[in-house]
GROMACS .gro file of C-alpha atoms in nm:
model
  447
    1UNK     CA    1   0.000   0.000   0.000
    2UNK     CA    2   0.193   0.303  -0.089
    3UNK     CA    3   0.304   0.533   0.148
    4UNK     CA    4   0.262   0.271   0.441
    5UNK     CA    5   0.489  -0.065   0.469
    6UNK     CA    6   0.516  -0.143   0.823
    7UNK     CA    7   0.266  -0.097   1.088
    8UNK     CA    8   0.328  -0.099   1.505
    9UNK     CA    9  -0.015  -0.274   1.599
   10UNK     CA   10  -0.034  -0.100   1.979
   11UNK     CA   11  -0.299  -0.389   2.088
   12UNK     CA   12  -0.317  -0.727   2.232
   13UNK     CA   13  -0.644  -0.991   2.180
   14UNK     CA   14  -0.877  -1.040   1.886
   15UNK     CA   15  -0.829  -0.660   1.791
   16UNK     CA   16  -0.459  -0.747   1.740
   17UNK     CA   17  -0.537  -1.047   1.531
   18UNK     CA   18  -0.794  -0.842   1.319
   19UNK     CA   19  -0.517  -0.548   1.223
   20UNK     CA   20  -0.261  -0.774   1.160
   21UNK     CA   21  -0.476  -0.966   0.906
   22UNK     CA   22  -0.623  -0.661   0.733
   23UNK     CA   23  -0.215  -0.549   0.718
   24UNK     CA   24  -0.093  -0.875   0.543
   25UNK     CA   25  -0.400  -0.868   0.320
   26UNK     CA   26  -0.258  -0.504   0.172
   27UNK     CA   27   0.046  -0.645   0.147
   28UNK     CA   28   0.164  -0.460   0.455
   29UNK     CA   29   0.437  -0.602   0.734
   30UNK     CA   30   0.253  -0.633   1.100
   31UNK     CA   31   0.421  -0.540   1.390
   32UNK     CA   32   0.289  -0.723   1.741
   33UNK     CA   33   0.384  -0.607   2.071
   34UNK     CA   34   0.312  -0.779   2.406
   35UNK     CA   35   0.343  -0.771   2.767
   36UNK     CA   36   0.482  -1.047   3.002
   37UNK     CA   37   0.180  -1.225   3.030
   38UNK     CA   38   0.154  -1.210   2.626
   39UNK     CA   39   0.432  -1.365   2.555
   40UNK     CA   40   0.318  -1.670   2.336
   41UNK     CA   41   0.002  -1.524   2.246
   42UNK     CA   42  -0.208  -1.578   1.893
   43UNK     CA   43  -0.136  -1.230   1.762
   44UNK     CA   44   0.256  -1.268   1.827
   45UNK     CA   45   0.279  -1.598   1.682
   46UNK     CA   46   0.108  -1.432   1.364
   47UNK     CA   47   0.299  -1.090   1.322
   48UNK     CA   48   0.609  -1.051   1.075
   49UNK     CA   49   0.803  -0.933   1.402
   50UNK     CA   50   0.705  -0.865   1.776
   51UNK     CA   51   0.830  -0.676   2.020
   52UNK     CA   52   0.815  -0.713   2.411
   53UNK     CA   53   0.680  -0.386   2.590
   54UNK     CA   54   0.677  -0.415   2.971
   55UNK     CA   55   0.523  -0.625   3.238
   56UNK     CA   56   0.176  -0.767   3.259
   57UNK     CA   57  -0.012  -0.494   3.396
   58UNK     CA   58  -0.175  -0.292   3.158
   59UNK     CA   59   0.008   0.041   3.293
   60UNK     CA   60   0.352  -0.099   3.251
   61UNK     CA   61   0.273  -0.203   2.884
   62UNK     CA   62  -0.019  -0.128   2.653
   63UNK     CA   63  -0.095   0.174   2.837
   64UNK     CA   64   0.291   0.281   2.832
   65UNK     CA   65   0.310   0.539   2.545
   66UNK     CA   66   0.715   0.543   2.567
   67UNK     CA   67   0.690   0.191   2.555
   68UNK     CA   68   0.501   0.174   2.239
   69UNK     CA   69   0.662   0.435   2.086
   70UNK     CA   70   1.025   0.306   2.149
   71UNK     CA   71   0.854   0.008   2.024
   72UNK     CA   72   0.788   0.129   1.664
   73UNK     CA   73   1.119   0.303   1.634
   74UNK     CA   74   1.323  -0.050   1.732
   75UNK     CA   75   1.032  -0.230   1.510
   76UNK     CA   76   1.124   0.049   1.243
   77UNK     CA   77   0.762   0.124   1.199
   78UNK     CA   78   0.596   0.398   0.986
   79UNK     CA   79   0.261   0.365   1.128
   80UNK     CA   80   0.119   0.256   1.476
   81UNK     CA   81  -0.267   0.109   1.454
   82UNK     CA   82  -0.423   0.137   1.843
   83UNK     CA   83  -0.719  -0.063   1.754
   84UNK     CA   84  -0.966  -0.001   2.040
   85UNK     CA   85  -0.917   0.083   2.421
   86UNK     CA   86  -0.611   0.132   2.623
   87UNK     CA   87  -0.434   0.439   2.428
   88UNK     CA   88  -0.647   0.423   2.089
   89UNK     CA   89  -0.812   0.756   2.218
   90UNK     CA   90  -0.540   0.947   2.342
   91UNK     CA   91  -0.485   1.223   2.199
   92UNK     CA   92  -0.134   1.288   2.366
   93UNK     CA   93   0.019   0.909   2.244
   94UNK     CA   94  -0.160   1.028   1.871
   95UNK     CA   95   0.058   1.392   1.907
   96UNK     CA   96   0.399   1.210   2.022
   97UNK     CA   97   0.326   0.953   1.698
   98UNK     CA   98   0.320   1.241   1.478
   99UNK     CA   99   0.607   1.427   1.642
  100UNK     CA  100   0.793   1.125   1.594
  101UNK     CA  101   0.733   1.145   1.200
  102UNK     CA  102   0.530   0.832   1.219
  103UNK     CA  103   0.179   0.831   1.106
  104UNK     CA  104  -0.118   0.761   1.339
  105UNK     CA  105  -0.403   0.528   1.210
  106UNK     CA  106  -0.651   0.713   1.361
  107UNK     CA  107  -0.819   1.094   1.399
  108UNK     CA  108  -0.593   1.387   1.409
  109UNK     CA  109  -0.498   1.477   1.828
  110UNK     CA  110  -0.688   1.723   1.798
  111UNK     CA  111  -0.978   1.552   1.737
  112UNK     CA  112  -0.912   1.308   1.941
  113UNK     CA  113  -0.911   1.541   2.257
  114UNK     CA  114  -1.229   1.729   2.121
  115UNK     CA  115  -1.430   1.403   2.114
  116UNK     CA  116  -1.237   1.275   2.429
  117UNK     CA  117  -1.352   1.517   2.659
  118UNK     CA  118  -1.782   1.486   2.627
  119UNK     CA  119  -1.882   1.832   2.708
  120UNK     CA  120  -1.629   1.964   2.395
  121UNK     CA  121  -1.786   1.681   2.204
  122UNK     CA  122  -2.125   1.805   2.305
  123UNK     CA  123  -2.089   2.182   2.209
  124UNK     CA  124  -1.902   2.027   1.842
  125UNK     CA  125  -2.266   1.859   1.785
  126UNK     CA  126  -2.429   2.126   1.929
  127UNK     CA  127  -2.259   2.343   1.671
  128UNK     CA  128  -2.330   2.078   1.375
  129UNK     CA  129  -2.713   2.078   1.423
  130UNK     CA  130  -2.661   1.769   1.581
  131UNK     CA  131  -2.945   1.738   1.863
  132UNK     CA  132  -2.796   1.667   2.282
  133UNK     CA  133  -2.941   1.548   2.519
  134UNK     CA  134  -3.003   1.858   2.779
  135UNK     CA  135  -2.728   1.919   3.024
  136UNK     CA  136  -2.444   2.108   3.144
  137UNK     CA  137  -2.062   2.182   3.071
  138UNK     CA  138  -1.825   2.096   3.321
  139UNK     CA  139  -1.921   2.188   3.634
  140UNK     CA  140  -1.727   2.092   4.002
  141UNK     CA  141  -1.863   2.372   4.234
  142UNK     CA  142  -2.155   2.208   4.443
  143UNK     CA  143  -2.367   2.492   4.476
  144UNK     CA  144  -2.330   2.536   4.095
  145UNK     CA  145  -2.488   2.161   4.117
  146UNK     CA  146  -2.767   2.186   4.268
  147UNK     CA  147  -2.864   2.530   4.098
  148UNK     CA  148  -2.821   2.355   3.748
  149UNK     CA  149  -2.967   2.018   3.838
  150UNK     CA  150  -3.317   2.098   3.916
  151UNK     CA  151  -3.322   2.254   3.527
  152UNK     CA  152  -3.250   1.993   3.353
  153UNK     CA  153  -3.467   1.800   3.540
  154UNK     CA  154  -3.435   1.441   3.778
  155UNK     CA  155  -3.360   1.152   3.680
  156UNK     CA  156  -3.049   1.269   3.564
  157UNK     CA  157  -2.690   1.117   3.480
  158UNK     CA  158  -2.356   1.235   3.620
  159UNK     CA  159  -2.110   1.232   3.383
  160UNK     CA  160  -1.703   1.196   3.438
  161UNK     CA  161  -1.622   1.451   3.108
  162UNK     CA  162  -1.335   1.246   3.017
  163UNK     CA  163  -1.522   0.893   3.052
  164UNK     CA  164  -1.585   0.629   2.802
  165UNK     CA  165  -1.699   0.312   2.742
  166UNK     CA  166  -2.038   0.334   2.941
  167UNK     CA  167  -1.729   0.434   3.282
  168UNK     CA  168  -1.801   0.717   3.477
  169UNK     CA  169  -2.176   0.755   3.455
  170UNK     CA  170  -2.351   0.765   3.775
  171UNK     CA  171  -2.737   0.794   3.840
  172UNK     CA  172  -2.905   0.997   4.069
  173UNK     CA  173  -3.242   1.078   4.163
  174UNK     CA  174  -3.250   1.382   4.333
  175UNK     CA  175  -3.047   1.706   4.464
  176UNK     CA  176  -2.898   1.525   4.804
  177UNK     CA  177  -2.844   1.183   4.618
  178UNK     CA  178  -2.615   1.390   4.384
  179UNK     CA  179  -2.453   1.602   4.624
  180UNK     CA  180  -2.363   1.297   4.830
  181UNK     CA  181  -2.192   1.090   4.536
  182UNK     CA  182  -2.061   1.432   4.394
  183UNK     CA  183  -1.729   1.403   4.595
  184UNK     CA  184  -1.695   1.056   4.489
  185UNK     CA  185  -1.795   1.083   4.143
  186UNK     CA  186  -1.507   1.315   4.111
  187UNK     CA  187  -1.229   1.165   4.293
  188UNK     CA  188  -1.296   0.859   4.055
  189UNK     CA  189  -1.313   1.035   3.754
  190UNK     CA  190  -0.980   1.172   3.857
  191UNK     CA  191  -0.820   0.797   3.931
  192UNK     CA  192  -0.977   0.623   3.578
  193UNK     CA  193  -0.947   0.944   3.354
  194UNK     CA  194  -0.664   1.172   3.500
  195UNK     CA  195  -0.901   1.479   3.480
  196UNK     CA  196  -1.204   1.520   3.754
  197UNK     CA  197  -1.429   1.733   3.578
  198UNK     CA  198  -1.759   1.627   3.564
  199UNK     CA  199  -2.158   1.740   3.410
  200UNK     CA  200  -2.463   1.666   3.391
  201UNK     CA  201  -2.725   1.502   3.174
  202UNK     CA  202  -3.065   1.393   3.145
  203UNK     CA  203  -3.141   1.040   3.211
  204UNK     CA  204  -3.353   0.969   2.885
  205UNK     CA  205  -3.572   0.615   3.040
  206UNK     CA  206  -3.617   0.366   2.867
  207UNK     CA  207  -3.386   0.491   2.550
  208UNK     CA  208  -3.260   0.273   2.272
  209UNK     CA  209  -2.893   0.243   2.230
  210UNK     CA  210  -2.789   0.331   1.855
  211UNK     CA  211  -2.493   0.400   1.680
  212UNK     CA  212  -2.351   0.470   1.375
  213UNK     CA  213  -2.059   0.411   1.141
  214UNK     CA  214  -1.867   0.678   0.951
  215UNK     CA  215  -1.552   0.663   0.740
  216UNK     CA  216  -1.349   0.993   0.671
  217UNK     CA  217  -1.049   1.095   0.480
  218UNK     CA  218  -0.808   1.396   0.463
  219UNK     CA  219  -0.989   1.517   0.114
  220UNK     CA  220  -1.303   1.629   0.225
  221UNK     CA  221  -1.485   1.326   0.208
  222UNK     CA  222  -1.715   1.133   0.481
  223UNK     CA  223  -1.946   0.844   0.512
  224UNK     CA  224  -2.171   0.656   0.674
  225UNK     CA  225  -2.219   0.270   0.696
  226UNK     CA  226  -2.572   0.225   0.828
  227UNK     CA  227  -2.652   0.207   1.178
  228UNK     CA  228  -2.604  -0.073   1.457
  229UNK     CA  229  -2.816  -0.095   1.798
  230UNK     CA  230  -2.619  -0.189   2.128
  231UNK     CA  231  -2.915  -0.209   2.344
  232UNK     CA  232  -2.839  -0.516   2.507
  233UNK     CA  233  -2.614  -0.413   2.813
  234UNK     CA  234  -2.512  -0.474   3.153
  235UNK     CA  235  -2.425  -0.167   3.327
  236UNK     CA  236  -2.373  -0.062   3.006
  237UNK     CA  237  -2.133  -0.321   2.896
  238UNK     CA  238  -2.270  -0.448   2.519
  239UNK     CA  239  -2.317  -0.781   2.516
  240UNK     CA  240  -2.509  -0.822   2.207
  241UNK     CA  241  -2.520  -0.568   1.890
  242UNK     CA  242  -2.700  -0.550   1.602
  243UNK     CA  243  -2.693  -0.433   1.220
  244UNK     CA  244  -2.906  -0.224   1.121
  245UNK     CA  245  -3.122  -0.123   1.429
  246UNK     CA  246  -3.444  -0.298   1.473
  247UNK     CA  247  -3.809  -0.100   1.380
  248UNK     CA  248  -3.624   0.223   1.350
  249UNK     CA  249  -3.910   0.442   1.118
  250UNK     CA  250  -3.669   0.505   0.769
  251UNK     CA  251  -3.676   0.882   0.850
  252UNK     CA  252  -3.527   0.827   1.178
  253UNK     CA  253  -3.288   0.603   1.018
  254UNK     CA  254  -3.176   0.872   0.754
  255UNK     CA  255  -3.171   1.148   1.018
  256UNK     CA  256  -2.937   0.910   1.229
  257UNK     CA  257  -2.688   0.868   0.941
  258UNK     CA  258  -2.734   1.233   0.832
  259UNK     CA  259  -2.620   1.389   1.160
  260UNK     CA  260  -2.336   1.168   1.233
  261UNK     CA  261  -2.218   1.245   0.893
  262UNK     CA  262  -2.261   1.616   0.950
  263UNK     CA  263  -2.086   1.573   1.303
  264UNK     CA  264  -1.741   1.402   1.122
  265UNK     CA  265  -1.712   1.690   0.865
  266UNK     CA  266  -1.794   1.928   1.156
  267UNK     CA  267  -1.509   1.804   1.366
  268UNK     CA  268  -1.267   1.727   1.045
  269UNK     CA  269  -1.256   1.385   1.122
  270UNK     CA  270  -1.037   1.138   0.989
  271UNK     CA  271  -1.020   0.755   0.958
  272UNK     CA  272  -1.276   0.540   1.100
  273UNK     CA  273  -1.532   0.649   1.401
  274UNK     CA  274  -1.848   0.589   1.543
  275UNK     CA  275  -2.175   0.838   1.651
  276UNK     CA  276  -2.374   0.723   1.957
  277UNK     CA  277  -2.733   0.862   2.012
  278UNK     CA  278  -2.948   0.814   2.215
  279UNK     CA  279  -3.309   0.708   2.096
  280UNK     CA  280  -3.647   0.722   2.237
  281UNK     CA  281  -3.997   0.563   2.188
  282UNK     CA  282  -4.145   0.846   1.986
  283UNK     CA  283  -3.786   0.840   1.760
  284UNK     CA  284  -3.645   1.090   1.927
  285UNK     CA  285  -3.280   1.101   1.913
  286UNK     CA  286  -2.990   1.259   2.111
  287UNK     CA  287  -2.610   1.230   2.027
  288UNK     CA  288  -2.383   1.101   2.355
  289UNK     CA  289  -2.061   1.065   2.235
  290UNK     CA  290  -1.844   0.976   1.953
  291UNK     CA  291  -1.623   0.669   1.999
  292UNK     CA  292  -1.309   0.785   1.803
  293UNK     CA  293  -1.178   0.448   1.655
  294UNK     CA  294  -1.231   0.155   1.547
  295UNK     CA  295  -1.524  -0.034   1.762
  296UNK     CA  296  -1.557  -0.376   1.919
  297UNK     CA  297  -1.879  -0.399   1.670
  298UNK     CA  298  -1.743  -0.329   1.342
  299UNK     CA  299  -1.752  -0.690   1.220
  300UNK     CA  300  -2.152  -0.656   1.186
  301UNK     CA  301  -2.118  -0.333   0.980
  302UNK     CA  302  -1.873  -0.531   0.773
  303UNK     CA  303  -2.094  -0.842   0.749
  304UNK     CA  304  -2.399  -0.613   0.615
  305UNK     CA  305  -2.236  -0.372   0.352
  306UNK     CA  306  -1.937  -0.592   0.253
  307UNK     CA  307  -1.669  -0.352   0.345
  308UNK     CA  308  -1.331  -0.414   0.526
  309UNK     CA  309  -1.346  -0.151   0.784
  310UNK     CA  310  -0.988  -0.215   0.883
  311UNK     CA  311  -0.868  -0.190   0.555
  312UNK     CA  312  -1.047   0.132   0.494
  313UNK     CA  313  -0.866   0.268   0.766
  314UNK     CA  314  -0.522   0.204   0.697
  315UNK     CA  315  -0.551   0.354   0.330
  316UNK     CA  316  -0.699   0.649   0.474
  317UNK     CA  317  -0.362   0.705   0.672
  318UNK     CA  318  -0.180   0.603   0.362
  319UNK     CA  319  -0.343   0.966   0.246
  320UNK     CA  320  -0.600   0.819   0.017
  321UNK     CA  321  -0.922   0.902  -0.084
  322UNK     CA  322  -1.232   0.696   0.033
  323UNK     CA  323  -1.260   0.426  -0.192
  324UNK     CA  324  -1.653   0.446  -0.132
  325UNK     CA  325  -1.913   0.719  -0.197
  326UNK     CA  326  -2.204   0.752  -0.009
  327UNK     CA  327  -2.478   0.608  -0.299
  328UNK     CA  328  -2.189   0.293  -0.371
  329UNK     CA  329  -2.288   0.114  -0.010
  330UNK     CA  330  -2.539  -0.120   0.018
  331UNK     CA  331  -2.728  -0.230   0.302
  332UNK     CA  332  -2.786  -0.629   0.300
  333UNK     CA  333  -2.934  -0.898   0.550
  334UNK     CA  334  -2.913  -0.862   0.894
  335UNK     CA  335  -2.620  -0.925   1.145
  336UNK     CA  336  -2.563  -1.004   1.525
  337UNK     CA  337  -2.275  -1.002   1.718
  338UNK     CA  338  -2.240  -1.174   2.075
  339UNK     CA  339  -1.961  -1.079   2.266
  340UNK     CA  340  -1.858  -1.417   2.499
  341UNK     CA  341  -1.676  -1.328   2.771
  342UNK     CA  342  -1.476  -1.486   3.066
  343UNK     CA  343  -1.722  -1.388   3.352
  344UNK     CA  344  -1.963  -1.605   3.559
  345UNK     CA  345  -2.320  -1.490   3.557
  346UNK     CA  346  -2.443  -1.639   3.855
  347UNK     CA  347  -2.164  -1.513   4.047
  348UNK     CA  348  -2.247  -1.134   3.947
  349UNK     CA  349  -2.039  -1.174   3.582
  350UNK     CA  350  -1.703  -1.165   3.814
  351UNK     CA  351  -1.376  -1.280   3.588
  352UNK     CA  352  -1.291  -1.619   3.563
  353UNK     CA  353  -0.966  -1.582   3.441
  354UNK     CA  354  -0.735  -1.915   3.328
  355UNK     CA  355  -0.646  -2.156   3.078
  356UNK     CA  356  -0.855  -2.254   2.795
  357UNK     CA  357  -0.832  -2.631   2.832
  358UNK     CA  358  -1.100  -2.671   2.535
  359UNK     CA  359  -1.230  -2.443   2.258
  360UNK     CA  360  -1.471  -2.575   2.015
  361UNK     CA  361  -1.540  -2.277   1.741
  362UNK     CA  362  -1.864  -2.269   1.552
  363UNK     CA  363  -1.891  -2.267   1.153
  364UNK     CA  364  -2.135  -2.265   0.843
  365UNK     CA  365  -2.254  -1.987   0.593
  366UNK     CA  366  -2.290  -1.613   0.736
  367UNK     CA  367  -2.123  -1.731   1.065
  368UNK     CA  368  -1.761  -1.516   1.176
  369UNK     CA  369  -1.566  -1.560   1.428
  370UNK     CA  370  -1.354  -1.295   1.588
  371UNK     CA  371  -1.104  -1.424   1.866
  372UNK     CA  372  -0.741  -1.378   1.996
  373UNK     CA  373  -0.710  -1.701   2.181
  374UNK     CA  374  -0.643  -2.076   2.094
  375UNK     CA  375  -0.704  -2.405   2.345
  376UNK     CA  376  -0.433  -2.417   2.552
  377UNK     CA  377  -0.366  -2.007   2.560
  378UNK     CA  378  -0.479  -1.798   2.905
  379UNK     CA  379  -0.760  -1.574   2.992
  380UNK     CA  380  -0.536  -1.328   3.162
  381UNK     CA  381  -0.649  -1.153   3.475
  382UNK     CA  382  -0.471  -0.822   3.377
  383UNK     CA  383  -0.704  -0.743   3.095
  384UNK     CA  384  -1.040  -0.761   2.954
  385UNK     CA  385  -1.192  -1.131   3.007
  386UNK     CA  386  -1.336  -1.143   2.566
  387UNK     CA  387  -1.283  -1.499   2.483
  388UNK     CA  388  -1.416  -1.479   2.146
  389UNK     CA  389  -1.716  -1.279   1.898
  390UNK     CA  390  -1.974  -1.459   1.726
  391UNK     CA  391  -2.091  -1.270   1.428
  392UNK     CA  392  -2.388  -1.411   1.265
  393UNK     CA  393  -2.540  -1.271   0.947
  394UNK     CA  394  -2.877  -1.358   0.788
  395UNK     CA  395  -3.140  -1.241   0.508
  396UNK     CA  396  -3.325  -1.102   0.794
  397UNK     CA  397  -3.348  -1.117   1.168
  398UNK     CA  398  -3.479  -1.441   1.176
  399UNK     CA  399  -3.228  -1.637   0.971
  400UNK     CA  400  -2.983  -1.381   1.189
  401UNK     CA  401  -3.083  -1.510   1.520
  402UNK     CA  402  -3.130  -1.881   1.388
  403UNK     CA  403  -2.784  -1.858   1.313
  404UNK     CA  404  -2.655  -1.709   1.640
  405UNK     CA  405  -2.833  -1.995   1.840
  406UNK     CA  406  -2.628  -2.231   1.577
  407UNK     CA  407  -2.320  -2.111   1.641
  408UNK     CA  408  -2.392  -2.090   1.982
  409UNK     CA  409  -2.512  -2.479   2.027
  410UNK     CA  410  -2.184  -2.556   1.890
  411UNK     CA  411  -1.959  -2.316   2.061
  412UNK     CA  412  -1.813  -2.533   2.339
  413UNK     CA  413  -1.537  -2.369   2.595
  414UNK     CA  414  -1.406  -2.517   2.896
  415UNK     CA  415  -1.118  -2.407   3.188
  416UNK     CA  416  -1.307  -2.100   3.279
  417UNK     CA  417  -1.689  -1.958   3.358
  418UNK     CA  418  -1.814  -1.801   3.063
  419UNK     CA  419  -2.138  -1.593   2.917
  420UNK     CA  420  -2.257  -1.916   2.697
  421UNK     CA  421  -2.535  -1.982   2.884
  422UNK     CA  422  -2.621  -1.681   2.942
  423UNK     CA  423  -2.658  -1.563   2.528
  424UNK     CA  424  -2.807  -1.900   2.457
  425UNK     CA  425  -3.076  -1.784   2.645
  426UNK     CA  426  -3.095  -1.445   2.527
  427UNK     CA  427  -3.131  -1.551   2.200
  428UNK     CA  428  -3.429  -1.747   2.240
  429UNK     CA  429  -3.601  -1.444   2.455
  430UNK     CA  430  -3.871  -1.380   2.246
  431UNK     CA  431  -3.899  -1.000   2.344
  432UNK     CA  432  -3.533  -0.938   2.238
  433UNK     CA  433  -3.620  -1.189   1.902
  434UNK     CA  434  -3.929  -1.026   1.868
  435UNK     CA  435  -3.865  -0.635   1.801
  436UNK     CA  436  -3.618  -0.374   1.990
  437UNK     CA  437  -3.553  -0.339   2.387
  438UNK     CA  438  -3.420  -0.084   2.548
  439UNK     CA  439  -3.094   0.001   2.669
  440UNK     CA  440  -3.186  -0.143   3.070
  441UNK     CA  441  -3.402  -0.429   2.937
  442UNK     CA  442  -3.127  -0.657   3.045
  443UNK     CA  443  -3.059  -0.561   3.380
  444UNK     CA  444  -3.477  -0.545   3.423
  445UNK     CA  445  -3.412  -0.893   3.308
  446UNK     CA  446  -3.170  -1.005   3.485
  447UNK     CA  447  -3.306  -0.891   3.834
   0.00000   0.00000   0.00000
């Protein structure tokens, strides 16, 4: 791919094994690094070359920007992919990429620290037409509080500004239940984020969890991909996603795409990103945040317009145009993703870290399967517990979830506690089967 030959990937897990492939398919070297307790795993045996970063914890490795970046220098790499979490938002580790004359697969830093902090990200929509849900900018004054609360109106959500990833959101009910947690809320959004500013934000009940995809380039050009619905959470934690949302009304659907679309070009963005909204029962819908890379769900975008999302991504930072426009993508079939993770349900999902003693994959038309692990490798207890992601695509929702309960009859794992049983009998649930839940339908579920 010309003017990229070598790429850092700055990632462990199935994330890791994804960019890798999508680099050897464009005839590009990969680059793994790992940590201590990464040593022999999947995505090291696969790279051209790997490179050892620091000890198992995540600080002293994949969230060690000297580390990666002395990484790519002895790796001689042009080009350092973050894939998603640990530093792929950062827009300090994107500046010190630049600086060092390597190119960033990702948004500008800029960008990155726009989007990264939610109340900036909320005045960029607000300044793209793009409609918020009603709240504040950063606030940490108490007084200031409990003036602004009663506005916006109870139940609302307190918000860590520099959270992500469905972290620092509390609830509260009224004005003493958030000036109690108010301390608390900000001394932990100072530990997790670094930065302890905080706002607030209307709880929207019973709200529908959609997203959606856009691609971007440095020539003026932006896309969208169609929409996917992440309703299905734990403390919101996705554990099932879906392409394209469920009995969204088309103009909805087309307003959805339009303003995330509208938001990138607002913003300059660049590379690959996704919008989150917020969306009601009347179709209402409220933008929340933008998740500035590559997401955990792209496989089900892939699996219903045919595109390589990856691969998109790395000849946009190769300084070419989209190879897409807007009327050239297709929306076909239906597709579900389930994440399975390492966790024991009946033991409130705690981590059951260990070593995969068995590991029976699934297989058959329209089934995909993303994973970083082999039988025999560990489920380490220094970073998230994903075993694998079944991605299931049908002619419609039907064949879709047919297919998921397929895969999922023949998915077999043993050595640790996993979420199985639990999606084997969320797939079956004929309210989630039968039409859209909401974003705390599980948890109302689950007791």
């Amino acid at each position: 791919m010309t003017g990229l030959q070598r790429v850092l990937v700055a990632n462990r897990g199935e994330i890791a094994v994804r960019v890798i492939r999508a680099c050897h398919v464009a005839g590009l070297e990969a680059v793994a690094v790992y940590s201590d307790a990464d040593e022999h795993a999947r995505w090291v045996r696969m790279a051209d070359d790997a490179v050892h970063i620091g000890r198992s914890a995540a600080q002293k490795s994949y969230l060690d920007s000297d580390a990666l970046l002395k990484a790519a220098r002895t790796a001689e790499a042009d080009a350092v992919h973050p894939g998603y979490g640990f530093l792929s938002e950062n827009g300090a580790f994107a500046r010190a990429i630049d600086e060092a004359g390597l190119v960033f697969i990702g948004p500008r830093p800029s960008v990155l620290e726009q989007m990264g902090d939610k109340a900036a990200a909320r005045s960029a929509a607000t300044a793209a037409g793009v409609p918020v849900v009603p709240g504040t900018d950063p606030i940490d004054n108490p007084e200031d509080v409990a003036r602004l609360a009663p506005e916006i109106g109870f139940p609302l959500l307190l918000k860590a500004s520099a959270g992500g990833g469905g972290r620092g959101i509390r609830p509260v009910r009224d004005v003493d239940e958030l000036l109690e947690v108010l301390p608390t809320a900000q001394a932990e959004a100072r530990s997790a984020f670094g930065d302890p500013a905080i706002y607030l934000e209307r709880a929207v009940p019973q709200a529908r969890h959609v997203e959606v995809q856009v691609l971007a380039d440095d020539h003026g050009h932006a896309v969208h991909l169609f929409e996917r619905d992440c309703s299905v959470q734990r403390r919101r934690q996705k554990l099932i996603e879906e392409a394209p949302a469920p009995g969204l009304r088309e103009e909805t659907r087309k307003a959805l795409a339009s303003a995330a679309v509208r938001l990138a070009e607002h913003v300059g963005y660049r590379g690959a990103g996704t919008v989150e909204f917020l969306v009601d029962a009347e179709g209402n819908f409220y933008f929340i945040e933008m998740n500035a890379r590559i997401q955990v769900e792209h496989p089900i975008t892939e699996m219903i317009t045919g595109v390589d999302l990856v691969a998109e991504q790395l000849s946009i930072a190769a300084g070419r145009p989209l190879s897409l426009a807007q009327e050239s993508i297709e929306r076909r079939g239906v597709a579900v993703e389930l994440r399975i993770n390492a966790e024991d349900p009946e033991r409130d999902f705690a981590p059951t870290p260990g070593e995969i003693s068995e590991l029976r994959l699934p297989g058959g038309p329209g089934v995909r399967v993303d994973t970083g692990i082999t039988q025999g490798d560990r489920i380490s207890p220094f970073y998230d517990s994903l075993i694998t992601k079944l991605i299931c695509w049908g002619d419609d929702r039907d064949q879709a979830y047919a297919r998921a309960r397929q895969a999922l009859a023949e998915f077999h794992v043993e050595g640790v506690a996993s979420t199985t049983g639990l999606h084997r009998r969320l797939v079956t649930d004929p309210e989630l089967t039968a039409g859209p839940v909401h974003s705390t339908w599980l948890e109302q579920r689950l007791g």
